[in-house]
CSV table of C-alpha atoms and ligand atoms in Angstrom, one decimal:
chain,number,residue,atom,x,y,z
A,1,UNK,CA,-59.3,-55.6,146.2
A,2,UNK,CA,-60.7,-52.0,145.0
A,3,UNK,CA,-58.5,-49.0,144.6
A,4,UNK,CA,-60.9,-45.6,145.7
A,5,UNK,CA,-59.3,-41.9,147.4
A,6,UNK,CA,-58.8,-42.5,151.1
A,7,UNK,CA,-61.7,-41.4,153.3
A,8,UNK,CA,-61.7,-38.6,156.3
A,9,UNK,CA,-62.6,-41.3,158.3
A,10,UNK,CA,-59.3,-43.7,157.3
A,11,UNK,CA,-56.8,-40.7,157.6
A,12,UNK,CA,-55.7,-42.1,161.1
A,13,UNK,CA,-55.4,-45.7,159.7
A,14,UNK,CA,-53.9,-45.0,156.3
A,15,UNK,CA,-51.4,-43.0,158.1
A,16,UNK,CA,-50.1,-45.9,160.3
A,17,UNK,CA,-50.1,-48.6,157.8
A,18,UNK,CA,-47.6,-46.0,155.4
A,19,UNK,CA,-45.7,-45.4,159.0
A,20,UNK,CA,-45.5,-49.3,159.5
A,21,UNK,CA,-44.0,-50.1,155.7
A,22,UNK,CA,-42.0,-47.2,156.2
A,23,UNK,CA,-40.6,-48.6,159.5
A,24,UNK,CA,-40.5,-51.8,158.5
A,25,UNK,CA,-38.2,-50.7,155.3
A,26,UNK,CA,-35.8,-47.9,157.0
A,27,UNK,CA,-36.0,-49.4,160.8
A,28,UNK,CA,-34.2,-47.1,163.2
A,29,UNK,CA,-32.9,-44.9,160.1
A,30,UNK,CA,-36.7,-43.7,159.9
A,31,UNK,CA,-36.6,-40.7,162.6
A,32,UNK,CA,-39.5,-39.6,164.4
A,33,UNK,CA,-40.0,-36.2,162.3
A,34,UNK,CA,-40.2,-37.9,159.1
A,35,UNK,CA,-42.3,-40.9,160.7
A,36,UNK,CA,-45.0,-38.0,161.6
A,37,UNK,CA,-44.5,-36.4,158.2
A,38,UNK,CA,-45.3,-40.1,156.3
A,39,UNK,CA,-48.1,-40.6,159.0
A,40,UNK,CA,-49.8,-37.5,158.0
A,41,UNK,CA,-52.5,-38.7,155.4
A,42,UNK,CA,-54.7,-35.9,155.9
A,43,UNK,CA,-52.1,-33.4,154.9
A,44,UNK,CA,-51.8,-35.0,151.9
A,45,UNK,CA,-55.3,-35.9,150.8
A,46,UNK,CA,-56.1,-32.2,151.5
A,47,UNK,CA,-53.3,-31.3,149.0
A,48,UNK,CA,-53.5,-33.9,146.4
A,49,UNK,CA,-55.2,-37.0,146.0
A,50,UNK,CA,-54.2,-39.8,148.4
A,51,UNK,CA,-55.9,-43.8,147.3
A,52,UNK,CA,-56.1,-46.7,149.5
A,53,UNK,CA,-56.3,-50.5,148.4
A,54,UNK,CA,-58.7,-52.4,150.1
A,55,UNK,CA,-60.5,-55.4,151.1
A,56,UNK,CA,-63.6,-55.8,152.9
A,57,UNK,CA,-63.0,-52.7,154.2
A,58,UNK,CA,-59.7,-53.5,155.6
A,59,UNK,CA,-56.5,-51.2,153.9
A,60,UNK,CA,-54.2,-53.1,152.7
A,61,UNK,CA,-51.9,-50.2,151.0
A,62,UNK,CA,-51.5,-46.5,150.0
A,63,UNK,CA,-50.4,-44.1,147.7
A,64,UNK,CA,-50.3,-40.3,146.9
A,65,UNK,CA,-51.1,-39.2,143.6
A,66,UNK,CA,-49.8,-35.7,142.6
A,67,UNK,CA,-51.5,-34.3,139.5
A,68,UNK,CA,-49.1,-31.6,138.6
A,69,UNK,CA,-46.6,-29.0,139.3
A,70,UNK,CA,-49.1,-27.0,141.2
A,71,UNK,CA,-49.6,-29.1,144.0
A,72,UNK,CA,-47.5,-28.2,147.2
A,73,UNK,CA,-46.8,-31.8,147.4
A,74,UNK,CA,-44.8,-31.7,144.1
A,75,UNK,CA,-41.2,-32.9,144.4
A,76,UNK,CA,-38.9,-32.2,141.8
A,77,UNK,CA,-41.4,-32.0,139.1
A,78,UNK,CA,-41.2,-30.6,135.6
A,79,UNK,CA,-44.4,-28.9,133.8
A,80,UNK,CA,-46.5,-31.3,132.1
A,81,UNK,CA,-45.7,-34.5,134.9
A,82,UNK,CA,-47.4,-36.0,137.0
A,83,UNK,CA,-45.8,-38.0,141.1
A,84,UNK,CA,-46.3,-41.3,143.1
A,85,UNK,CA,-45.5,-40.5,146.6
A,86,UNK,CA,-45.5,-42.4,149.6
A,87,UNK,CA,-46.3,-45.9,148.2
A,88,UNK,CA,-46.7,-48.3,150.7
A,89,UNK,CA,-48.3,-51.7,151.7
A,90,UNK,CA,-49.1,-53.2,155.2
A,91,UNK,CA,-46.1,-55.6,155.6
A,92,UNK,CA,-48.8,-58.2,156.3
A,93,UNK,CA,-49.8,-57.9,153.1
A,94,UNK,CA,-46.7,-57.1,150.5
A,95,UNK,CA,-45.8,-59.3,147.8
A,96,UNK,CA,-49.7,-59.9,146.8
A,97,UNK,CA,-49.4,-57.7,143.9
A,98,UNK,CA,-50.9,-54.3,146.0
A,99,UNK,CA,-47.7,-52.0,145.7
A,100,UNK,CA,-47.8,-52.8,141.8
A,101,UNK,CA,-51.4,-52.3,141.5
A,102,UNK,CA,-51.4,-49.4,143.5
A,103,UNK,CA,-48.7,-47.8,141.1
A,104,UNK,CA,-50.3,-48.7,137.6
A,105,UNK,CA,-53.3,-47.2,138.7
A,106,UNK,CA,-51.4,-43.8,139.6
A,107,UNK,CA,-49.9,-44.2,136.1
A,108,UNK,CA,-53.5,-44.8,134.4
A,109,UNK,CA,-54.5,-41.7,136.1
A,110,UNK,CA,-52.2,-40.1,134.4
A,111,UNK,CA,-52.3,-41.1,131.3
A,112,UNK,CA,-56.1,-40.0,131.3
A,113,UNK,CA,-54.9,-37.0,132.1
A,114,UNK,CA,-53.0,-36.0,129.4
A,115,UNK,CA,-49.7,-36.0,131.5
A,116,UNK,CA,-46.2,-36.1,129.4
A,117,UNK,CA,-44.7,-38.4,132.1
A,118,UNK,CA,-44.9,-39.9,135.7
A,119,UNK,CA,-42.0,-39.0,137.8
A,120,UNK,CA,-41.0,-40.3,141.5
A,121,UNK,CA,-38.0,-40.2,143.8
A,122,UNK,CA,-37.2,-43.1,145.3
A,123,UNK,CA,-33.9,-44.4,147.5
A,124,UNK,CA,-31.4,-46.9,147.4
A,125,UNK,CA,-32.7,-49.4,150.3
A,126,UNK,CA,-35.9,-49.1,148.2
A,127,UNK,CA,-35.2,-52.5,146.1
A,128,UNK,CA,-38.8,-53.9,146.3
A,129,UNK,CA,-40.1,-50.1,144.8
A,130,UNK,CA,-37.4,-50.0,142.2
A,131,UNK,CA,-38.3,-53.1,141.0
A,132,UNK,CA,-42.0,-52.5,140.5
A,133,UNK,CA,-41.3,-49.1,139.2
A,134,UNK,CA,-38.5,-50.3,136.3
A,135,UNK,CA,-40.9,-53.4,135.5
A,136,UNK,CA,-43.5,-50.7,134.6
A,137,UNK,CA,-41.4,-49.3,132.6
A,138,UNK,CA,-39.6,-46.7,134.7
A,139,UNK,CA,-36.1,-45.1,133.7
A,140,UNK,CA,-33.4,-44.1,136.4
A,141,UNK,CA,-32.8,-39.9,135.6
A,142,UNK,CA,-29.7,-39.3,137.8
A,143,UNK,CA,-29.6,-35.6,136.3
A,144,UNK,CA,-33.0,-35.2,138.5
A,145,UNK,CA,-31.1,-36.8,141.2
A,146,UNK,CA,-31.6,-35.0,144.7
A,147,UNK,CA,-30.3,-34.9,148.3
A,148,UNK,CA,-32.3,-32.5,150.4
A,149,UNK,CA,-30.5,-33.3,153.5
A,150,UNK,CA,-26.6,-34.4,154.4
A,151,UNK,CA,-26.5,-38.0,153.6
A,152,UNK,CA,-30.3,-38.3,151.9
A,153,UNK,CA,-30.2,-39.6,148.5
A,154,UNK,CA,-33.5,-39.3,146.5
A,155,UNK,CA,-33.2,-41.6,143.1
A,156,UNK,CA,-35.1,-40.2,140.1
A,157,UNK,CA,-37.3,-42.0,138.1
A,158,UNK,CA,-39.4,-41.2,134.8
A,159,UNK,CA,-42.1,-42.8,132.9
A,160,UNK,CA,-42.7,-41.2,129.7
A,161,UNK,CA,-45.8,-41.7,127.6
B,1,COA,C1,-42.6,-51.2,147.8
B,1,COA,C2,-43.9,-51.8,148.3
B,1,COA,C3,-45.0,-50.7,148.3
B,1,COA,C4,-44.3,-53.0,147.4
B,1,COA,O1,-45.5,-53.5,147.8
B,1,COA,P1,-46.0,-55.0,147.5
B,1,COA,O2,-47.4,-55.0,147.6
B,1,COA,O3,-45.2,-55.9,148.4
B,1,COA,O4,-45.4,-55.2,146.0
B,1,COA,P2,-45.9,-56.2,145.0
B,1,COA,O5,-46.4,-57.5,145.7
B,1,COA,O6,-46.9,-55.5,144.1
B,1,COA,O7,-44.6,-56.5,144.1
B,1,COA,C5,-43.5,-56.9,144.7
B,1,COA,C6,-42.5,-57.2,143.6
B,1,COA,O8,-41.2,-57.2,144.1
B,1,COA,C7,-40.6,-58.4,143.9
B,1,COA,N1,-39.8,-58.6,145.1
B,1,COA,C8,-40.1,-59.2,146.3
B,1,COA,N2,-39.0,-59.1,147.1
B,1,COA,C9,-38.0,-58.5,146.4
B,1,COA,C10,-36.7,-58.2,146.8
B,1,COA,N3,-36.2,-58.5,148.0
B,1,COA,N4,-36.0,-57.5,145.8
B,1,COA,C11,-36.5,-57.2,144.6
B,1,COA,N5,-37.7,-57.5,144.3
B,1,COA,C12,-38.5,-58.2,145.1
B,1,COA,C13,-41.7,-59.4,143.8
B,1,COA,O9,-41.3,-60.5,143.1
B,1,COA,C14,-42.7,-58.6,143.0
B,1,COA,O10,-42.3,-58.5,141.7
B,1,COA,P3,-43.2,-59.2,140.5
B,1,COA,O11,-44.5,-58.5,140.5
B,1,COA,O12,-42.4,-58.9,139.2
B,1,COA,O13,-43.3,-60.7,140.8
B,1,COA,C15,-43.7,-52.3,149.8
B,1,COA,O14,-42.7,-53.2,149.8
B,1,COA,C16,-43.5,-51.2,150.8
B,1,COA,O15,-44.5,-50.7,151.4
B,1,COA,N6,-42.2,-50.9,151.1
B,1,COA,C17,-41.9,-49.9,152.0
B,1,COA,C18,-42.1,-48.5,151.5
B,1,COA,C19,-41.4,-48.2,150.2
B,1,COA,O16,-40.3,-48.7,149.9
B,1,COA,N7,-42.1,-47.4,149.4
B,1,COA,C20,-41.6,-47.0,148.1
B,1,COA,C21,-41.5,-45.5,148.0
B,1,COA,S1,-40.7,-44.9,146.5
């Protein structure tokens, strides 16, 4: 398995596979507006920087990667941070070790970066995630708690170098 930035070409593909964990996770709680928000990889890449896992070609998980502050996709960031969003593997192929990988290597980038700390939101149905994230050494922030919409809890989490 290799970690690289997502191609133009896989936009379409990455796209479905995060739509599919997504779906798989949240079922019929995952409405059709965010479904197209999650599928749209090229968004995203063109904003920040989105990696794939593969093998052989085939995508096996994603991830976004959000540098800093400045980027549009920033969510909740303080100066200095860097974001995971949207971390997802092809239910065919989670619990192989591709949603962990894909996370450390979002951490390493930041670390080479000079970041003071990764930060992500995550949600409560998100066991699987939490898990990963608090194994790699991830602490719940509940001050940097938010709920953009009626009912939508986002759980902060910080890793700091
Ligand atoms: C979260 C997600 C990316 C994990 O991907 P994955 O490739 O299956 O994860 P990994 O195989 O790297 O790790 C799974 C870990 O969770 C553990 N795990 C498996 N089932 C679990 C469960 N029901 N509850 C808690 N932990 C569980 C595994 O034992 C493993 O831990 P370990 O490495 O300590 O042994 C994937 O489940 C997914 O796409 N979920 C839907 C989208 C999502 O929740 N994204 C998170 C956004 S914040």
């Amino acid at each position: 398995m290799v970690i690289r930035p997502v191609r133009p070409d896989e936009y379409e593909t990455a796209g479905a596979l995060v739509a599919s964990a997504y779906r798989e996770l949240l079922q019929d709680a995952l409405d059709d507006g965010y479904a197209d928000h999650i599928r749209n990889v090229r968004w995203r890449a063109e904003r920040s920087d989105v990696y794939v896992a593969a093998s052989d070609e085939r995508l096996l998980g994603c991830v976004t990667y959000v540098a800093d502050i400045s980027s549009p996709l920033a969510e909740g960031l303080l100066a200095g941070e860097a974001e995971i969003r949207m971390l997802a593997v092809d239910p065919d192929s989670q619990g192989l070790g591709v949603g962990r990988a894909l996370a450390a290597h979002c951490i390493e980038l930041a670390r080479q970066q000079g970041a003071v700390a990764v930060f992500l939101h995550s949600t409560a149905e998100m066991q699987i995630a939490r898990h990963i994230y608090q194994s790699l050494g991830f602490v719940r922030t509940p001050q940097r708690d938010d709920e953009p919409d009626p009912g939508v809890l986002l759980l902060g989490f910080r890793l700091e170098f």
